[in-house]
Amino acid sequence: MRRHTPLVVVLTAMATQFAPATQANAVQVPHAAIVSSNPADFTPDITKGQVNAIVVVGNLVVAGGSFNHATFAGGPDVAPVNILGFDATTGAISTTFKPKMANGRVYALATDGTNTFVGGTFTKTNGKPLPYLVKLDPAGKAITTFAPTITGTGVYDLVYANGLLYAGGAFSNAGGLGRTNFVALDPSTGLAAPGVSIPFTGTHNGGVSRVAKIDVSPNGSTLVAVGNFTNVGGNPRDQIALLDLAGATASVSTWSTQRFTNACNSVFDTYIRDIDISPDGSYFAVGTTGSFMGGANAGVLCDSVSRWELGRTGPSQQPTWVDYAGGDTTFSVAATGTAIYAGGHFRWFNNPYAGDTPGPGYVRRRGIAALDPVNGLPFSWDPGREQLGKGVFSLVGTADGLWVGSDTDTIGHEIHGRVAFFPLAGGKTVPPETPAVVPGDLYSVPGACSGTDASILYRVDAAGPALAPLDCGPGWAADSGTTNSPYRNGGSSTASWSSVPAVNANVPATTPSQIFDSERWDPSGGTEMQWNFPVPAGTNVQVRLYFANRCTCTNTVGKRVFNVGIEGSTVLNHFDIVADTGSDKGTMKAFPVTSDGTITIDFTHVVENPLINGIELINTDVPPQTQGAAEYLLHRTFDGTAAGAPSQLATTGTDWTRARGSWLTNGRIYSFWDDGRFYSRSFNGTTVGSSRLEFLHSLTTSQLPVLAVTGTFYENGRLYYTLRGDDRLLYRYFTPESGILGAETYVASPATDGIGWGQVRGMTLASGTVYAAKADGNLYAVGWTNGAPVAGSPTLVDGTGGWAAQGMFVRS
């Protein structure tokens, strides 16, 4: 939820009683750091039920929900009725603030700085018929002059701003006027403000129409509302709407999105669970439920947290980013500037490709997490909740830290019954991003490839697209419907599959697993499938054949059996992939042969249809390309147009030819490595520290082909990179504080931009320009703005050669 502090409202003597204030203080409390992961020890324990809302009124913390028992060390047990007050610094349960909200739950709390507004489905307050919305004085007594007269079934959220109390819920009358599910009330009398009359109607997926959550921007000009509705003030708005509060009469903003029109699980009438506006008013966060419905693959926003920019207008709005939990709910979000905290019963984040199980890229976070506002990736903050329960329902940032309300007894590996507090003291400051500038020092990572490995004669991705090499050899040629291989006969068919789950140890690390994502199979009848590769007579060759049984139709032994012959000799007799390797697993079979001028590979039927995923021919008469270790970085001065003479900076024990792209941020060099892993090392300009293993979190070579990376640079939460043979510029999210890489791949610039990113051999960003070395050994400059290259061809900076590298970065 959000943090509510009293607003100072300035009204002229001639202003009407309900006119929106022209000035308002922010309703969010900004934090300069991530809070400590060690919860404070002083909080009381609520031993049953759940906490739905928390508000801090001076030094009194008020928690509301559905509960009837609480304890505090050194004090007697108490029996609160859905609401509890306790000291914000000692945790002592108040002996004077003891209201009782009977026959229903408390869902919402707000304060004017002195008094507490309470909303929910309760029908009695302190034994009196004061339903749904009341105002309590500091002693917990109902202020009866505040008479909102709600007719309906409940109030679900409250915000005090602009000198008014905004309320959302399920009602048809409030404050003495007909108000449908949303109202602005005079906080003294409870009368409805005549200048705010916007009905919320309709249902997203059946159920009861209602406004579930609201928040108001720090300047008081914009209100965000979510819930079960499809029409707002006569305008189509599905589950989410923005209101303009700046004028004398509130109106519906033109801002709208279709991203919440899709259905999630049919059991939910609405699946948005919470929203919160950032302290600076620039964006708001949205948390949802809904079950796994395909995640990033489907484009729906079920079980996710997303960021949306404020200050925009018009239809078809899109989120800045989305982080998927993989099928688990986020009930609450709190934006504090430094972080977006999320609470629920999720188990992971950065998990867009799997439901109810960890998928590629997943990061374990149990029920509570801190996300990077720039890209949504988890920060390292991970107090954990051993008991997930139903979830965390309230997150409230104050000047001192973060309050958490839930339905469980443990958090941060400690006992804290349903209420916990994480202090800012002892928290972690996130280093600000410092972009590189020139003039500066340019460092290059020595390259491992001096040319193309001549020992590799052919590589074919049977039935698939062209694939970049993961070594110094040539790429894998396409053999798809649009690009047929000239080395095979006709008559065969193709099939495509998702990423292969596993490969055998006999598959070389330099073979991309994507070759198993498609297969060429030979149907019965007609000419049997055959491949013919011209190779000079007398050449000694190793033929590598790649197989994987991906179809469930043949995933048991005996369902698919075939023969393979090379140069007229049977090399695989009655070959059964499943019997040999298992189903859904890649394997490679290698055979030596001496060419007679053409190497012929035949496939013949036995049971069902033969298949092949990839073919590779290695000239064993030619040694594979190797290069000695390079335990140094090349260093030059560089002003953007001219470079000084290169010198070697010794890095004893680190062979940089093994790097596959390197970049510098926050005083650390990050590098992909030829072992398929990801490392970082501290760097102060003269000394490189020892390596630290960063985690790829189960990202496979299909999602991130580490060995094919040829250039990288980092900017504003994004890691941009190039792949050998791929003319696109790609990026994925990256958060240096946690070292976490995003699971999803995005295209920053297409192959048609004319820049030729597939030829990059090291690149960096400095002073708004991308400096890229290419395979020709020269250095080029590409303009850069708003996260994308400027159209046009690269400009030659230095044509003397020697620039090709495994990585490049500027240290200002």
Coordinates of C-alpha atoms in Angstrom, one line a residue, residues 159 286 306 380 414 440 467 469 503 531 552 556 565 576 585 593 597 678 695 731 752 796 800:
V159 CA -6.3 8.4 0.8
V286 CA 0.9 -2.2 -10.1
S306 CA 4.8 -3.6 -13.5
S380 CA 19.8 -8.4 -3.2
E414 CA 12.4 -14.4 13.2
G440 CA 39.0 9.0 -20.4
L467 CA 23.1 -19.6 -35.6
P469 CA 29.2 -19.5 -33.5
V503 CA 22.0 -32.1 -23.6
W531 CA 23.2 -35.1 -47.5
T552 CA 5.9 -36.9 -27.3
T556 CA 9.4 -44.2 -25.5
G565 CA 25.2 -44.5 -43.2
D576 CA 16.8 -45.5 -31.3
K585 CA 17.7 -34.6 -24.5
V593 CA 35.9 -40.8 -42.4
G597 CA 35.7 -36.0 -52.8
F678 CA 29.3 -14.9 -15.5
F695 CA 24.7 -16.1 -11.2
Y731 CA 19.6 -5.9 -24.6
T752 CA 18.2 -3.6 -41.0
L796 CA 35.3 5.6 -38.8
T800 CA 44.9 1.7 -38.3

